[in-house]
Amino acid sequence: VTDENVMPLYFERVTESLKGAGFQIFSHCIPAGEPSKCVDQLIALWEKMSLGQITRTDAVVALGGGVVGDLAGFAAATILRGIDFIQIPTTLLAQVDSSVGGKTAVDLSVGKNLVGAFWQPKAVLIDPRTLETLPNGTFRDGMAEVIKYGCIWDGIFLKYLSEHAKRSEIMEAIELVLYTCCDIKRHLVETDEHDAGLRKLLNFGHTLGHAYELAGQYKIWTHGQAVAAGMCMETRLGIQLGQTPPDALEPIEHLCASFGLPTSIPCSLEDYATAIGHDKKSSGLNITAVFLDHLGKAKLHDMPKSDYLLAVSKLISGKERKGKKSKS
Ligand code: NAD
Ligand code: GLY
């Protein structure tokens, strides 16, 4: 399974290699972009697999970014009640995050990743050279998740990133960057595969990030952009609630901006409320918020969703007031 951008770049090389090893190939290509991570594409993929008479000894290979990986992974998790799958991630975001850890999903029109399964890939094959063909914007999106690992787990890595805040410099040390991120994720997933505790730290920036993706109907803001603005906003929130020291914000904003990532995105309170309502870190009326204890260490903080939303509304109305003051 691949998408229309990745197909001309890497499909032949991968399929020739598989054929050479004696495999029979059925392929499926989806339109590129987040709107393909949907139920309609999932049904088309299930039907293609069924028409190809897929069996339980076959495997799904996801060749592409996080969209292909999440969709193909969920199809693999569900077809015939689950068959093997292999991730070959070709974006920075997919190499450092989505291909590892076994979360698979599709989006619904009312929210991100609302239907999915934990389904571990049998293998993840990462070739950093595939990053050479990434457009700058897509590379930048992956940097949002790279920055996230530094924020939540590794202050030294975060400092390293701020001292090498250019694509060319990241590429010079790409194996170290990929390894550092995957190793942090490996540790968190091994400790908490099903997102009951520590793994939730990986969702730093995602609660509010999902509001931005939803606000743009998944077409205006990419996942990476939304996560970057979400990390900044959740840091502001942590500061407001006394959970995060005030000096944590500027370095994150500065680093995101250095890579061309947004540090804030306009969003209505309704979109925030919808995203908070759908957040998978919720239990009943409570949400487990992810805040920075300090740069390089995140913590989980349980609170009523209503308090979380109230704090967001105070933040945005404070910002509006400031904006009006500076205009007058
Ligand atoms: P994507 O899959 O849409 O890829 C971005 C763009 O890059 C697409 O246009 C794609 O065609 C193109 N592309 C891919 N590889 C390329 C290459 N080597 N050269 C040139 N172009 C290439 O987006 P993404 O940023 O990779 O992934 C975002 C998705 O990942 C979101 O849906 C997000 O929710 C999901 N995600 C999942 C997890 C998880 O744990 N499962 C974690 C983080 C993000
Ligand atoms: N990307 C968040 C997780 O895998 O848990």
Tab-separated table of C-alpha atoms and ligand atoms in Angstrom:
chain	number	residue	atom	x	y	z
A	1	VAL	CA	0.000	0.000	0.000
A	2	THR	CA	1.430	3.326	-1.004
A	3	ASP	CA	0.343	6.793	-2.113
A	4	GLU	CA	0.503	8.613	-5.418
A	5	ASN	CA	3.619	10.633	-4.472
A	6	VAL	CA	5.634	7.751	-3.094
A	7	MET	CA	4.635	5.319	-5.871
A	8	PRO	CA	6.832	6.839	-8.622
A	9	LEU	CA	9.743	7.244	-6.219
A	10	TYR	CA	10.116	3.946	-4.375
A	11	PHE	CA	7.401	1.452	-5.370
A	12	GLU	CA	9.355	-0.279	-8.132
A	13	ARG	CA	12.463	-0.715	-6.010
A	14	VAL	CA	10.494	-2.275	-3.170
A	15	THR	CA	8.350	-4.524	-5.355
A	16	GLU	CA	11.306	-5.707	-7.460
A	17	SER	CA	13.075	-6.623	-4.258
A	18	LEU	CA	10.044	-8.515	-2.950
A	19	LYS	CA	9.490	-10.290	-6.274
A	20	GLY	CA	13.163	-11.236	-6.307
A	21	ALA	CA	12.604	-12.878	-2.927
A	22	GLY	CA	9.728	-14.906	-4.400
A	23	PHE	CA	6.723	-12.899	-3.206
A	24	GLN	CA	3.602	-12.297	-5.258
A	25	ILE	CA	2.531	-8.637	-5.072
A	26	PHE	CA	-0.867	-6.963	-5.063
A	27	SER	CA	-0.648	-3.197	-4.878
A	28	HIS	CA	-2.972	-0.425	-3.842
A	29	CYS	CA	-2.283	3.272	-4.267
A	30	ILE	CA	-4.202	5.999	-2.411
A	31	PRO	CA	-4.353	9.740	-3.059
A	32	ALA	CA	-1.720	11.545	-0.983
A	33	GLY	CA	-2.745	13.432	2.133
A	34	GLU	CA	-4.703	13.204	5.366
A	35	PRO	CA	-8.185	13.032	3.752
A	36	SER	CA	-7.208	9.524	2.555
A	37	LYS	CA	-7.020	8.310	6.148
A	38	CYS	CA	-10.753	7.739	6.071
A	39	VAL	CA	-13.359	5.008	6.185
A	40	ASP	CA	-14.011	5.143	2.402
A	41	GLN	CA	-10.350	4.453	1.624
A	42	LEU	CA	-10.329	1.719	4.240
A	43	ILE	CA	-13.281	-0.006	2.601
A	44	ALA	CA	-11.629	0.286	-0.834
A	45	LEU	CA	-8.475	-1.294	0.599
A	46	TRP	CA	-10.372	-4.113	2.362
A	47	GLU	CA	-12.192	-4.860	-0.912
A	48	LYS	CA	-8.970	-4.823	-2.951
A	49	MET	CA	-7.404	-7.250	-0.478
A	50	SER	CA	-10.430	-9.514	-0.561
A	51	LEU	CA	-10.563	-9.484	-4.377
A	52	GLY	CA	-6.860	-10.415	-4.351
A	53	GLN	CA	-7.864	-13.365	-2.138
A	54	ILE	CA	-5.532	-12.357	0.642
A	55	THR	CA	-4.914	-15.062	3.244
A	56	ARG	CA	-3.664	-15.119	6.793
A	57	THR	CA	-0.146	-16.037	5.682
A	58	ASP	CA	0.101	-12.885	3.548
A	59	ALA	CA	1.292	-9.534	4.820
A	60	VAL	CA	0.547	-5.868	4.219
A	61	VAL	CA	3.496	-3.602	3.468
A	62	ALA	CA	2.942	0.112	4.172
A	63	LEU	CA	5.272	2.160	1.983
A	64	GLY	CA	4.870	5.868	2.675
A	65	GLY	CA	4.196	8.419	5.387
A	66	GLY	CA	1.988	8.277	8.439
A	67	VAL	CA	-1.209	8.344	6.405
A	68	VAL	CA	-0.313	5.188	4.470
A	69	GLY	CA	1.053	3.555	7.631
A	70	ASP	CA	-2.005	4.276	9.779
A	71	LEU	CA	-4.505	3.261	7.073
A	72	ALA	CA	-2.672	0.146	5.872
A	73	GLY	CA	-1.915	-0.841	9.469
A	74	PHE	CA	-5.578	-0.645	10.412
A	75	ALA	CA	-6.540	-2.617	7.309
A	76	ALA	CA	-3.986	-5.272	8.299
A	77	ALA	CA	-5.309	-5.284	11.873
A	78	THR	CA	-8.855	-5.941	10.725
A	79	ILE	CA	-8.823	-7.953	7.489
A	80	LEU	CA	-9.419	-11.628	8.248
A	81	ARG	CA	-9.272	-10.548	11.942
A	82	GLY	CA	-5.654	-9.487	11.563
A	83	ILE	CA	-2.674	-10.313	9.370
A	84	ASP	CA	1.007	-9.348	9.529
A	85	PHE	CA	2.190	-5.976	8.414
A	86	ILE	CA	5.509	-4.286	7.757
A	87	GLN	CA	6.150	-0.567	7.912
A	88	ILE	CA	8.509	1.092	5.418
A	89	PRO	CA	8.152	4.735	6.499
A	90	THR	CA	9.321	7.353	4.003
A	91	THR	CA	8.631	10.643	5.831
A	92	LEU	CA	10.548	11.984	8.807
A	93	LEU	CA	7.361	11.952	10.859
A	94	ALA	CA	6.687	8.324	10.037
A	95	GLN	CA	10.315	7.308	10.659
A	96	VAL	CA	10.485	8.907	14.114
A	97	ASP	CA	6.964	8.282	15.272
A	98	SER	CA	4.015	6.785	13.422
A	99	SER	CA	5.669	3.607	12.088
A	100	VAL	CA	6.792	2.586	15.579
A	101	GLY	CA	4.524	1.466	18.404
A	102	GLY	CA	1.586	-0.117	16.630
A	103	LYS	CA	-1.063	2.596	16.691
A	104	THR	CA	-3.187	2.365	13.552
A	105	ALA	CA	-6.322	4.357	12.760
A	106	VAL	CA	-8.564	6.275	10.392
A	107	ASP	CA	-10.167	9.671	10.994
A	108	LEU	CA	-13.891	10.403	11.171
A	109	SER	CA	-15.355	13.713	10.037
A	110	VAL	CA	-15.897	14.553	13.722
A	111	GLY	CA	-12.375	13.814	14.895
A	112	LYS	CA	-8.886	12.415	14.338
A	113	ASN	CA	-7.899	8.767	14.714
A	114	LEU	CA	-11.243	7.879	16.281
A	115	VAL	CA	-11.391	4.349	14.875
A	116	GLY	CA	-8.310	2.196	15.078
A	117	ALA	CA	-6.414	-0.620	16.709
A	118	PHE	CA	-3.146	-1.341	18.424
A	119	TRP	CA	-1.483	-3.619	15.915
A	120	GLN	CA	2.277	-3.990	16.039
A	121	PRO	CA	4.185	-4.191	12.758
A	122	LYS	CA	6.336	-7.294	12.390
A	123	ALA	CA	9.158	-5.027	11.246
A	124	VAL	CA	9.892	-1.369	10.583
A	125	LEU	CA	12.419	-0.734	7.826
A	126	ILE	CA	13.780	2.812	7.887
A	127	ASP	CA	15.974	4.079	5.082
A	128	PRO	CA	16.958	7.689	5.888
A	129	ARG	CA	17.864	8.282	2.242
A	130	THR	CA	14.158	8.376	1.387
A	131	LEU	CA	14.065	11.695	3.271
A	132	GLU	CA	16.124	13.300	0.495
A	133	THR	CA	13.054	13.513	-1.765
A	134	LEU	CA	10.806	15.078	0.900
A	135	PRO	CA	9.498	18.573	0.194
A	136	ASN	CA	10.666	21.087	2.833
A	137	GLY	CA	7.167	21.393	4.275
A	138	THR	CA	6.945	17.645	4.901
A	139	PHE	CA	10.414	17.548	6.451
A	140	ARG	CA	9.346	20.439	8.695
A	141	ASP	CA	6.251	18.477	9.793
A	142	GLY	CA	8.440	15.621	10.975
A	143	MET	CA	10.554	18.068	12.962
A	144	ALA	CA	7.499	18.857	15.107
A	145	GLU	CA	7.518	15.278	16.434
A	146	VAL	CA	11.322	15.312	16.737
A	147	ILE	CA	11.096	18.489	18.863
A	148	LYS	CA	8.346	16.803	20.890
A	149	TYR	CA	10.722	14.002	21.981
A	150	GLY	CA	13.233	16.579	23.197
A	151	CYS	CA	10.534	18.482	25.095
A	152	ILE	CA	9.034	15.471	26.861
A	153	TRP	CA	12.054	13.288	27.516
A	154	ASP	CA	15.500	14.541	26.625
A	155	GLY	CA	16.658	18.092	27.366
A	156	ILE	CA	20.137	17.414	25.966
A	157	PHE	CA	18.622	16.318	22.656
A	158	LEU	CA	16.442	19.449	22.656
A	159	LYS	CA	19.557	21.601	23.125
A	160	TYR	CA	21.234	19.703	20.293
A	161	LEU	CA	18.261	20.460	18.026
A	162	SER	CA	18.304	24.152	18.898
A	163	GLU	CA	21.992	24.280	18.009
A	164	HIS	CA	21.368	22.498	14.684
A	165	ALA	CA	18.068	24.055	13.652
A	166	LYS	CA	18.418	23.549	9.903
A	167	ARG	CA	17.343	20.689	7.649
A	168	SER	CA	20.897	20.281	6.301
A	169	GLU	CA	22.352	19.979	9.807
A	170	ILE	CA	19.674	17.529	10.926
A	171	MET	CA	20.372	15.430	7.812
A	172	GLU	CA	24.098	15.367	8.629
A	173	ALA	CA	23.236	13.541	11.865
A	174	ILE	CA	20.042	11.868	10.698
A	175	GLU	CA	20.832	8.393	12.030
A	176	LEU	CA	21.429	9.804	15.505
A	177	VAL	CA	18.209	11.828	15.320
A	178	LEU	CA	16.143	8.836	14.135
A	179	TYR	CA	17.726	6.518	16.676
A	180	THR	CA	17.197	8.942	19.587
A	181	CYS	CA	13.507	9.404	18.754
A	182	CYS	CA	12.787	5.726	18.073
A	183	ASP	CA	14.602	4.704	21.242
A	184	ILE	CA	12.500	7.065	23.395
A	185	LYS	CA	9.352	5.770	21.712
A	186	ARG	CA	10.500	2.169	22.134
A	187	HIS	CA	10.947	2.712	25.854
A	188	LEU	CA	7.534	4.358	26.305
A	189	VAL	CA	5.705	1.761	24.200
A	190	GLU	CA	7.421	-1.182	25.887
A	191	THR	CA	6.424	0.272	29.260
A	192	ASP	CA	2.828	1.039	28.274
A	193	GLU	CA	1.803	-0.463	24.935
A	194	HIS	CA	-1.885	0.350	25.260
A	195	ASP	CA	-1.677	3.990	26.314
A	196	ALA	CA	-2.804	3.508	29.900
A	197	GLY	CA	-0.084	5.706	31.402
A	198	LEU	CA	3.426	6.702	30.368
A	199	ARG	CA	2.796	6.415	26.610
A	200	LYS	CA	0.396	9.336	26.906
A	201	LEU	CA	3.438	11.601	27.240
A	202	LEU	CA	3.844	11.131	23.470
A	203	ASN	CA	0.638	13.081	23.087
A	204	PHE	CA	2.206	16.338	24.232
A	205	GLY	CA	0.817	18.998	21.880
A	206	HIS	CA	-1.741	16.614	20.416
A	207	THR	CA	-4.897	17.439	22.418
A	208	LEU	CA	-4.931	20.999	21.134
A	209	GLY	CA	-3.161	20.001	17.923
A	210	HIS	CA	-6.153	17.852	17.025
A	211	ALA	CA	-8.356	20.940	17.476
A	212	TYR	CA	-6.291	22.767	14.843
A	213	GLU	CA	-6.437	19.857	12.405
A	214	LEU	CA	-10.180	19.621	12.918
A	215	ALA	CA	-10.623	23.399	12.571
A	216	GLY	CA	-9.053	23.148	9.103
A	217	GLN	CA	-10.980	19.953	8.266
A	218	TYR	CA	-7.597	18.187	7.909
A	219	LYS	CA	-6.890	20.256	4.795
A	220	ILE	CA	-5.399	23.506	6.050
A	221	TRP	CA	-2.983	22.427	8.773
A	222	THR	CA	-0.831	19.336	8.551
A	223	HIS	CA	-0.438	17.085	11.574
A	224	GLY	CA	3.102	18.407	12.128
A	225	GLN	CA	2.033	22.053	12.025
A	226	ALA	CA	-0.865	21.352	14.364
A	227	VAL	CA	1.376	19.495	16.833
A	228	ALA	CA	3.916	22.361	16.853
A	229	ALA	CA	1.231	24.966	17.616
A	230	GLY	CA	-0.352	22.493	20.066
A	231	MET	CA	2.930	22.074	21.988
A	232	CYS	CA	3.267	25.850	22.302
A	233	MET	CA	-0.351	26.270	23.392
A	234	GLU	CA	-0.199	23.389	25.885
A	235	THR	CA	2.981	24.936	27.319
A	236	ARG	CA	1.140	28.262	27.734
A	237	LEU	CA	-1.661	26.333	29.399
A	238	GLY	CA	0.769	24.546	31.722
A	239	ILE	CA	2.257	27.911	32.680
A	240	GLN	CA	-1.173	29.385	33.333
A	241	LEU	CA	-2.096	26.417	35.536
A	242	GLY	CA	1.171	26.567	37.464
A	243	GLN	CA	2.340	23.192	36.082
A	244	THR	CA	5.119	24.467	33.804
A	245	PRO	CA	7.805	27.075	34.501
A	246	PRO	CA	7.324	30.257	32.413
A	247	ASP	CA	10.816	30.041	30.888
A	248	ALA	CA	9.890	26.791	29.071
A	249	LEU	CA	7.883	28.558	26.375
A	250	GLU	CA	10.381	30.722	24.522
A	251	PRO	CA	12.849	27.939	23.587
A	252	ILE	CA	10.041	25.789	22.159
A	253	GLU	CA	8.538	28.680	20.212
A	254	HIS	CA	11.967	29.647	18.937
A	255	LEU	CA	12.829	26.106	17.847
A	256	CYS	CA	9.478	25.550	16.125
A	257	ALA	CA	9.778	28.904	14.346
A	258	SER	CA	13.351	28.081	13.236
A	259	PHE	CA	11.958	25.129	11.307
A	260	GLY	CA	9.095	27.206	9.885
A	261	LEU	CA	6.490	25.612	12.164
A	262	PRO	CA	3.607	27.694	13.544
A	263	THR	CA	3.622	28.577	17.242
A	264	SER	CA	-0.075	29.400	17.295
A	265	ILE	CA	-3.079	28.682	15.073
A	266	PRO	CA	-6.427	30.473	15.259
A	267	CYS	CA	-9.172	28.179	16.467
A	268	SER	CA	-12.657	28.649	17.888
A	269	LEU	CA	-13.601	27.570	21.384
A	270	GLU	CA	-16.071	25.117	19.782
A	271	ASP	CA	-13.257	23.347	17.923
A	272	TYR	CA	-11.223	23.195	21.116
A	273	ALA	CA	-14.248	21.784	22.952
A	274	THR	CA	-14.836	19.132	20.275
A	275	ALA	CA	-11.190	18.026	20.281
A	276	ILE	CA	-11.060	17.932	24.088
A	277	GLY	CA	-14.320	15.957	24.098
A	278	HIS	CA	-12.854	13.348	21.730
A	279	ASP	CA	-9.432	13.173	23.352
A	280	LYS	CA	-8.364	9.581	23.828
A	281	LYS	CA	-6.575	10.503	27.054
A	282	SER	CA	-9.979	11.070	28.654
A	283	SER	CA	-11.827	8.929	31.135
A	284	GLY	CA	-15.388	9.990	31.720
A	285	LEU	CA	-15.427	13.683	32.517
A	286	ASN	CA	-11.681	13.860	33.175
A	287	ILE	CA	-8.781	14.372	30.820
A	288	THR	CA	-5.155	13.407	31.345
A	289	ALA	CA	-3.318	16.517	30.251
A	290	VAL	CA	0.350	16.393	29.278
A	291	PHE	CA	2.341	19.306	30.688
A	292	LEU	CA	6.039	20.043	30.792
A	293	ASP	CA	7.477	19.734	34.270
A	294	HIS	CA	10.474	21.457	32.728
A	295	LEU	CA	12.097	21.374	29.302
A	296	GLY	CA	13.093	17.762	28.690
A	297	LYS	CA	10.561	16.224	31.091
A	298	ALA	CA	6.809	15.938	30.696
A	299	LYS	CA	4.266	14.760	33.230
A	300	LEU	CA	0.642	13.662	33.236
A	301	HIS	CA	-1.961	15.726	35.049
A	302	ASP	CA	-5.554	14.532	35.512
A	303	MET	CA	-8.174	17.256	35.597
A	304	PRO	CA	-11.845	17.764	34.711
A	305	LYS	CA	-12.310	18.429	30.993
A	306	SER	CA	-14.412	21.454	31.936
A	307	ASP	CA	-11.459	22.989	33.843
A	308	TYR	CA	-9.148	22.265	30.920
A	309	LEU	CA	-11.524	23.971	28.505
A	310	LEU	CA	-12.003	26.895	30.867
A	311	ALA	CA	-8.228	27.370	31.045
A	312	VAL	CA	-8.050	27.282	27.219
A	313	SER	CA	-10.845	29.831	26.963
A	314	LYS	CA	-9.043	32.127	29.440
A	315	LEU	CA	-5.880	31.816	27.375
A	316	ILE	CA	-7.569	32.672	24.094
A	317	SER	CA	-9.617	35.514	25.540
A	318	GLY	CA	-6.454	36.900	27.197
A	319	LYS	CA	-4.757	36.787	23.816
A	320	GLU	CA	-7.704	38.539	22.165
A	321	ARG	CA	-7.602	41.275	24.840
A	322	LYS	CA	-3.854	41.729	24.285
A	323	GLY	CA	-4.403	41.905	20.518
A	324	LYS	CA	-7.080	44.620	20.954
A	325	LYS	CA	-4.843	46.603	23.328
A	326	SER	CA	-1.878	46.548	20.979
A	327	LYS	CA	-4.116	47.654	18.058
A	328	SER	CA	-5.577	50.594	20.022
B	1	NAD	P1	1.694	11.845	4.927
B	1	NAD	O1	1.667	10.390	5.048
B	1	NAD	O2	0.495	12.541	4.405
B	1	NAD	O3	2.960	12.253	4.074
B	1	NAD	C1	3.202	13.621	3.803
B	1	NAD	C2	3.439	13.854	2.308
B	1	NAD	O4	4.718	13.366	1.953
B	1	NAD	C3	2.456	13.132	1.403
B	1	NAD	O5	2.104	13.991	0.347
B	1	NAD	C4	3.273	11.952	0.864
B	1	NAD	O6	2.823	11.551	-0.403
B	1	NAD	C5	4.639	12.559	0.773
B	1	NAD	N1	5.780	11.647	0.858
B	1	NAD	C6	5.926	10.579	1.668
B	1	NAD	N2	7.173	10.097	1.575
B	1	NAD	C7	7.829	10.856	0.661
B	1	NAD	C8	9.164	10.865	0.173
B	1	NAD	N3	10.094	10.042	0.642
B	1	NAD	N4	9.480	11.778	-0.774
B	1	NAD	C9	8.562	12.678	-1.203
B	1	NAD	N5	7.289	12.737	-0.741
B	1	NAD	C10	6.941	11.840	0.186
B	1	NAD	O7	1.962	12.543	6.356
B	1	NAD	P2	2.973	12.234	7.542
B	1	NAD	O8	3.365	13.571	8.059
B	1	NAD	O9	4.012	11.248	7.173
B	1	NAD	O10	2.020	11.513	8.615
B	1	NAD	C11	0.956	12.194	9.217
B	1	NAD	C12	-0.022	11.168	9.743
B	1	NAD	O11	0.626	10.360	10.723
B	1	NAD	C13	-1.216	11.791	10.435
B	1	NAD	O12	-2.384	11.172	10.001
B	1	NAD	C14	-1.001	11.486	11.907
B	1	NAD	O13	-2.204	11.384	12.630
B	1	NAD	C15	-0.271	10.172	11.819
B	1	NAD	N6	0.513	9.832	13.006
B	1	NAD	C16	0.346	8.582	13.518
B	1	NAD	C17	1.086	8.196	14.617
B	1	NAD	C18	0.968	6.807	15.140
B	1	NAD	O14	1.521	6.522	16.206
B	1	NAD	N7	0.306	5.908	14.438
B	1	NAD	C19	2.008	9.092	15.199
B	1	NAD	C20	2.151	10.359	14.635
B	1	NAD	C21	1.396	10.719	13.535
B	2	GLY	N1	2.122	9.077	18.505
B	2	GLY	C1	1.653	8.781	19.830
B	2	GLY	C2	1.794	7.350	20.195
B	2	GLY	O1	2.247	6.532	19.418
B	2	GLY	O2	1.461	6.993	21.279
